[in-house]
């Protein structure tokens, strides 16, 4: 739909916040430079945020600087998430030290800039766990052994989980064992599905019998071990349908007639479908 220029102008200058907000989000028209500038300086932060999120204009250096130093955190975050400008070292440094944790998280997640070692260390030791986790998940650096060990021992599970997902370090046997026995099941899940680490038979058995189905699921999907008949039977009769589905798809064991019949009668349609396909392939 095409809109008359005066109609657009009337909507963008409406005294009603909801109308200005709606038209700041609306597509189907190209705002003028004056309208963009007015939107970016609106008295309402929610409207400034929406204008900062628009992709139909390239902001000036002044607009970027003003947005990154806006009094509202939601506006600063919207500008951090734009990828059509290169932030200055001063803007990056200011953002990493922002008083608002959500802003610091946004800078940790932003790509296309190279933080200094000091900024990385600042992020990894931030007082807010979500900031530490976001920095742990960055893929543009190789962490030091000290940073890895500190992160894997962090007091918050989300940070330990983020480090368990980080593939830019080789964990020690002690770190692997500690991760596999972590009190939080999300951390154990990440370690159980982590490839390129060799788990001992004892560690595999422990993960396959974990109280949490996500951990059992992750270990059942590993292809670097040959399950025992007892592990196969236990997996095929697991209380969780996804775990049974993963075991049904494994090809490193020969199912018994009883296991095949039980699989065909499984109340989970995804599991029974796998067994029908497997039966046809085995020509039973």
Tab-separated table of C-alpha atoms in Angstrom:
chain	number	residue	atom	x	y	z
A	1	UNK	CA	0.000	0.000	0.000
A	2	UNK	CA	1.241	3.470	-0.880
A	3	UNK	CA	0.745	6.300	1.561
A	4	UNK	CA	0.420	10.006	0.821
A	5	UNK	CA	3.383	12.000	2.109
A	6	UNK	CA	1.225	14.257	4.252
A	7	UNK	CA	-0.569	11.255	5.739
A	8	UNK	CA	2.776	9.774	6.793
A	9	UNK	CA	3.902	13.069	8.251
A	10	UNK	CA	0.688	13.417	10.245
A	11	UNK	CA	1.105	9.942	11.719
A	12	UNK	CA	4.761	10.424	12.611
A	13	UNK	CA	3.991	13.712	14.389
A	14	UNK	CA	0.847	12.478	16.120
A	15	UNK	CA	0.554	13.499	19.794
A	16	UNK	CA	-0.478	9.908	20.508
A	17	UNK	CA	2.495	7.711	21.417
A	18	UNK	CA	0.830	4.556	20.136
A	19	UNK	CA	0.375	6.092	16.681
A	20	UNK	CA	3.978	7.317	16.438
A	21	UNK	CA	5.148	3.902	17.625
A	22	UNK	CA	3.010	2.077	15.063
A	23	UNK	CA	4.291	4.200	12.205
A	24	UNK	CA	7.872	3.984	13.348
A	25	UNK	CA	7.538	0.216	12.883
A	26	UNK	CA	5.496	0.354	9.679
A	27	UNK	CA	7.020	-0.695	6.383
A	28	UNK	CA	5.875	0.423	2.955
A	29	UNK	CA	7.272	3.945	2.970
A	30	UNK	CA	10.694	5.557	2.933
A	31	UNK	CA	11.079	8.128	5.691
A	32	UNK	CA	12.756	11.428	4.939
A	33	UNK	CA	16.010	12.387	6.695
A	34	UNK	CA	14.009	14.851	8.795
A	35	UNK	CA	11.539	12.154	9.849
A	36	UNK	CA	14.368	9.782	10.750
A	37	UNK	CA	16.108	12.411	12.841
A	38	UNK	CA	12.877	13.357	14.583
A	39	UNK	CA	12.159	9.683	15.341
A	40	UNK	CA	15.640	9.090	16.701
A	41	UNK	CA	15.216	12.035	19.070
A	42	UNK	CA	11.605	11.335	20.119
A	43	UNK	CA	10.917	11.958	23.814
A	44	UNK	CA	9.707	8.363	24.211
A	45	UNK	CA	12.501	5.735	24.468
A	46	UNK	CA	10.289	3.006	22.964
A	47	UNK	CA	9.930	5.088	19.811
A	48	UNK	CA	13.656	5.917	19.659
A	49	UNK	CA	14.284	2.166	20.000
A	50	UNK	CA	12.063	1.298	17.034
A	51	UNK	CA	13.664	3.945	14.840
A	52	UNK	CA	17.099	2.613	15.775
A	53	UNK	CA	15.957	-0.817	14.590
A	54	UNK	CA	14.878	0.359	11.122
A	55	UNK	CA	17.050	-0.919	8.279
A	56	UNK	CA	16.046	1.571	5.584
A	57	UNK	CA	18.602	4.245	6.397
A	58	UNK	CA	22.316	4.450	7.069
A	59	UNK	CA	22.925	6.413	10.264
A	60	UNK	CA	25.402	9.237	10.539
A	61	UNK	CA	28.312	9.133	12.984
A	62	UNK	CA	26.471	11.656	15.132
A	63	UNK	CA	23.316	9.527	15.222
A	64	UNK	CA	25.301	6.434	16.180
A	65	UNK	CA	27.119	8.239	18.973
A	66	UNK	CA	23.931	9.740	20.294
A	67	UNK	CA	22.190	6.360	20.195
A	68	UNK	CA	25.005	4.508	21.947
A	69	UNK	CA	24.987	7.117	24.714
A	70	UNK	CA	21.187	7.362	25.002
A	71	UNK	CA	19.798	7.620	28.528
A	72	UNK	CA	17.628	4.539	27.904
A	73	UNK	CA	19.191	1.069	27.927
A	74	UNK	CA	16.719	-0.296	25.363
A	75	UNK	CA	17.806	2.382	22.895
A	76	UNK	CA	21.507	1.729	23.504
A	77	UNK	CA	20.907	-1.992	22.935
A	78	UNK	CA	19.073	-1.324	19.674
A	79	UNK	CA	22.071	0.645	18.420
A	80	UNK	CA	24.541	-2.006	19.555
A	81	UNK	CA	22.612	-4.567	17.509
A	82	UNK	CA	22.862	-2.537	14.292
A	83	UNK	CA	25.574	-3.872	11.988
A	84	UNK	CA	25.818	-1.007	9.470
A	85	UNK	CA	28.486	0.992	11.281
A	86	UNK	CA	31.886	0.367	12.865
A	87	UNK	CA	32.015	1.328	16.525
A	88	UNK	CA	34.966	3.373	17.712
A	89	UNK	CA	37.326	2.064	20.416
A	90	UNK	CA	35.840	4.642	22.763
A	91	UNK	CA	32.298	3.447	22.094
A	92	UNK	CA	33.277	-0.177	22.665
A	93	UNK	CA	35.082	0.609	25.897
A	94	UNK	CA	32.169	2.662	27.169
A	95	UNK	CA	29.708	-0.074	26.279
A	96	UNK	CA	31.650	-2.850	27.970
A	97	UNK	CA	31.639	-0.776	31.152
A	98	UNK	CA	27.983	0.272	30.826
A	99	UNK	CA	26.054	0.359	34.096
A	100	UNK	CA	23.260	-1.752	32.620
A	101	UNK	CA	23.930	-5.511	32.446
A	102	UNK	CA	21.711	-5.983	29.371
A	103	UNK	CA	23.804	-3.436	27.492
A	104	UNK	CA	27.011	-5.230	28.483
A	105	UNK	CA	25.448	-8.504	27.295
A	106	UNK	CA	24.615	-6.905	23.940
A	107	UNK	CA	28.240	-5.802	23.510
A	108	UNK	CA	29.458	-9.282	24.454
A	109	UNK	CA	27.214	-10.771	21.752
A	110	UNK	CA	28.008	-8.203	19.076
A	111	UNK	CA	30.229	-9.440	16.264
A	112	UNK	CA	32.465	-7.492	13.866
A	113	UNK	CA	34.761	-5.937	16.408
A	114	UNK	CA	37.843	-7.240	18.147
A	115	UNK	CA	37.874	-6.680	21.901
A	116	UNK	CA	41.164	-6.151	23.658
A	117	UNK	CA	42.522	-8.768	26.104
A	118	UNK	CA	41.633	-6.371	28.916
A	119	UNK	CA	38.056	-6.043	27.688
A	120	UNK	CA	37.735	-9.819	27.393
A	121	UNK	CA	38.995	-10.284	30.932
A	122	UNK	CA	36.608	-7.574	32.148
A	123	UNK	CA	33.688	-9.393	30.518
A	124	UNK	CA	34.674	-12.818	31.823
A	125	UNK	CA	34.809	-11.474	35.381
A	126	UNK	CA	31.695	-9.298	35.168
A	127	UNK	CA	29.550	-9.359	38.338
A	128	UNK	CA	26.504	-10.418	36.281
A	129	UNK	CA	26.399	-14.109	35.298
A	130	UNK	CA	24.676	-13.510	31.941
A	131	UNK	CA	27.470	-11.171	30.905
A	132	UNK	CA	30.109	-13.730	31.885
A	133	UNK	CA	28.232	-16.429	29.974
A	134	UNK	CA	27.939	-14.255	26.853
A	135	UNK	CA	31.680	-13.605	26.853
A	136	UNK	CA	32.393	-17.302	27.380
A	137	UNK	CA	30.406	-18.078	24.221
A	138	UNK	CA	32.366	-15.734	21.943
A	139	UNK	CA	34.205	-17.595	19.172
A	140	UNK	CA	36.807	-15.001	18.179
A	141	UNK	CA	39.494	-15.819	20.726
A	142	UNK	CA	41.392	-18.630	22.405
A	143	UNK	CA	40.979	-18.397	26.189
A	144	UNK	CA	43.882	-18.793	28.588
A	145	UNK	CA	44.035	-21.896	30.822
A	146	UNK	CA	43.325	-19.647	33.797
A	147	UNK	CA	40.189	-18.233	32.177
A	148	UNK	CA	38.975	-21.731	31.295
A	149	UNK	CA	39.482	-23.114	34.773
A	150	UNK	CA	37.852	-20.108	36.405
A	151	UNK	CA	34.902	-20.316	34.051
A	152	UNK	CA	34.387	-24.044	34.550
A	153	UNK	CA	34.293	-23.435	38.314
A	154	UNK	CA	31.974	-20.429	38.127
A	155	UNK	CA	29.330	-20.261	40.843
A	156	UNK	CA	26.514	-19.962	38.284
A	157	UNK	CA	25.402	-22.888	36.158
A	158	UNK	CA	24.780	-20.771	33.033
A	159	UNK	CA	28.437	-19.699	32.968
A	160	UNK	CA	29.687	-23.252	33.491
A	161	UNK	CA	27.371	-24.377	30.704
A	162	UNK	CA	28.679	-21.669	28.364
A	163	UNK	CA	32.243	-22.836	28.988
A	164	UNK	CA	31.224	-26.465	28.439
A	165	UNK	CA	29.965	-25.377	24.984
A	166	UNK	CA	33.184	-23.495	24.190
A	167	UNK	CA	35.263	-25.519	21.686
A	168	UNK	CA	38.343	-23.307	21.744
A	169	UNK	CA	40.170	-25.193	24.467
A	170	UNK	CA	41.118	-28.794	25.237
A	171	UNK	CA	39.738	-29.762	28.641
A	172	UNK	CA	41.816	-31.744	31.109
A	173	UNK	CA	40.591	-35.123	32.391
A	174	UNK	CA	39.816	-33.441	35.721
A	175	UNK	CA	37.716	-30.757	34.030
A	176	UNK	CA	35.808	-33.374	32.031
A	177	UNK	CA	35.038	-35.425	35.111
A	178	UNK	CA	33.975	-32.363	37.065
A	179	UNK	CA	31.679	-31.292	34.236
A	180	UNK	CA	30.093	-34.723	33.894
A	181	UNK	CA	29.295	-34.724	37.620
A	182	UNK	CA	28.150	-31.100	37.807
A	183	UNK	CA	25.081	-30.610	40.043
A	184	UNK	CA	23.263	-28.857	37.186
A	185	UNK	CA	21.839	-31.129	34.486
A	186	UNK	CA	22.272	-28.520	31.727
A	187	UNK	CA	26.018	-28.520	32.390
A	188	UNK	CA	26.130	-32.336	32.428
A	189	UNK	CA	24.133	-32.323	29.172
A	190	UNK	CA	26.698	-30.135	27.398
A	191	UNK	CA	29.610	-32.259	28.570
A	192	UNK	CA	27.825	-35.501	27.658
A	193	UNK	CA	27.273	-34.376	24.083
A	194	UNK	CA	30.648	-32.684	23.662
A	195	UNK	CA	32.580	-34.330	20.830
A	196	UNK	CA	36.343	-34.703	20.517
A	197	UNK	CA	36.707	-35.812	24.123
A	198	UNK	CA	37.056	-39.449	25.073
A	199	UNK	CA	34.763	-40.620	27.852
A	200	UNK	CA	35.632	-43.640	29.955
A	201	UNK	CA	33.232	-46.611	30.132
A	202	UNK	CA	32.354	-45.510	33.668
A	203	UNK	CA	31.546	-41.973	32.533
A	204	UNK	CA	29.400	-43.275	29.674
A	205	UNK	CA	27.486	-45.596	31.965
A	206	UNK	CA	26.900	-42.808	34.454
A	207	UNK	CA	25.571	-40.487	31.744
A	208	UNK	CA	23.346	-43.206	30.267
A	209	UNK	CA	21.753	-43.713	33.685
A	210	UNK	CA	21.561	-40.028	34.635
A	211	UNK	CA	18.415	-38.889	36.432
A	212	UNK	CA	17.817	-36.292	33.708
A	213	UNK	CA	16.584	-37.348	30.286
A	214	UNK	CA	18.575	-34.619	28.490
A	215	UNK	CA	21.823	-36.108	29.744
A	216	UNK	CA	20.759	-39.661	28.807
A	217	UNK	CA	19.725	-38.341	25.410
A	218	UNK	CA	23.046	-36.594	24.808
A	219	UNK	CA	25.095	-39.648	25.693
A	220	UNK	CA	22.877	-42.013	23.709
A	221	UNK	CA	23.624	-39.913	20.634
A	222	UNK	CA	27.385	-40.351	20.933
A	223	UNK	CA	28.974	-42.514	18.266
A	224	UNK	CA	32.318	-43.104	19.949
A	225	UNK	CA	31.342	-46.103	22.071
A	226	UNK	CA	29.832	-49.527	21.472
A	227	UNK	CA	26.977	-50.112	23.899
A	228	UNK	CA	26.642	-53.282	25.930
A	229	UNK	CA	23.511	-55.426	25.542
A	230	UNK	CA	22.382	-54.154	28.952
A	231	UNK	CA	22.789	-50.525	27.869
A	232	UNK	CA	20.857	-51.182	24.667
A	233	UNK	CA	17.965	-52.834	26.493
A	234	UNK	CA	17.829	-50.099	29.099
A	235	UNK	CA	17.903	-47.383	26.443
A	236	UNK	CA	15.175	-49.020	24.360
A	237	UNK	CA	12.920	-49.137	27.436
A	238	UNK	CA	13.729	-45.650	28.701
A	239	UNK	CA	10.809	-43.690	30.128
A	240	UNK	CA	11.545	-40.806	27.743
A	241	UNK	CA	10.379	-41.141	24.134
A	242	UNK	CA	13.230	-39.103	22.657
A	243	UNK	CA	15.801	-41.299	24.396
A	244	UNK	CA	14.096	-44.419	22.981
A	245	UNK	CA	13.997	-42.777	19.550
A	246	UNK	CA	17.758	-42.133	19.627
A	247	UNK	CA	18.476	-45.707	20.679
A	248	UNK	CA	16.176	-47.020	17.958
A	249	UNK	CA	18.252	-45.152	15.359
A	250	UNK	CA	21.594	-46.591	16.464
A	251	UNK	CA	23.051	-49.158	14.085
A	252	UNK	CA	25.800	-50.637	16.255
A	253	UNK	CA	23.743	-53.442	17.784
A	254	UNK	CA	21.503	-56.240	16.516
A	255	UNK	CA	18.039	-55.946	18.044
A	256	UNK	CA	16.354	-59.034	19.446
A	257	UNK	CA	12.912	-60.102	18.165
A	258	UNK	CA	11.431	-58.903	21.453
A	259	UNK	CA	13.033	-55.481	21.069
A	260	UNK	CA	11.745	-55.175	17.523
A	261	UNK	CA	8.190	-56.089	18.504
A	262	UNK	CA	8.270	-53.750	21.440
A	263	UNK	CA	9.571	-50.953	19.236
A	264	UNK	CA	6.858	-51.518	16.649
A	265	UNK	CA	4.240	-51.206	19.398
A	266	UNK	CA	5.821	-48.135	21.013
A	267	UNK	CA	3.270	-45.447	21.886
A	268	UNK	CA	5.635	-42.809	20.478
A	269	UNK	CA	4.934	-42.602	16.735
A	270	UNK	CA	8.468	-41.408	15.946
A	271	UNK	CA	9.926	-44.454	17.698
A	272	UNK	CA	7.559	-46.943	16.038
A	273	UNK	CA	8.247	-45.415	12.614
A	274	UNK	CA	11.997	-45.963	13.066
A	275	UNK	CA	11.347	-49.578	13.979
A	276	UNK	CA	9.136	-50.120	10.925
A	277	UNK	CA	11.930	-48.766	8.735
A	278	UNK	CA	14.503	-50.865	10.550
A	279	UNK	CA	12.357	-53.994	10.222
A	280	UNK	CA	12.001	-53.424	6.485
A	281	UNK	CA	15.735	-52.873	6.138
A	282	UNK	CA	16.514	-56.042	8.100
A	283	UNK	CA	13.825	-57.896	6.084
A	284	UNK	CA	12.370	-59.453	9.172
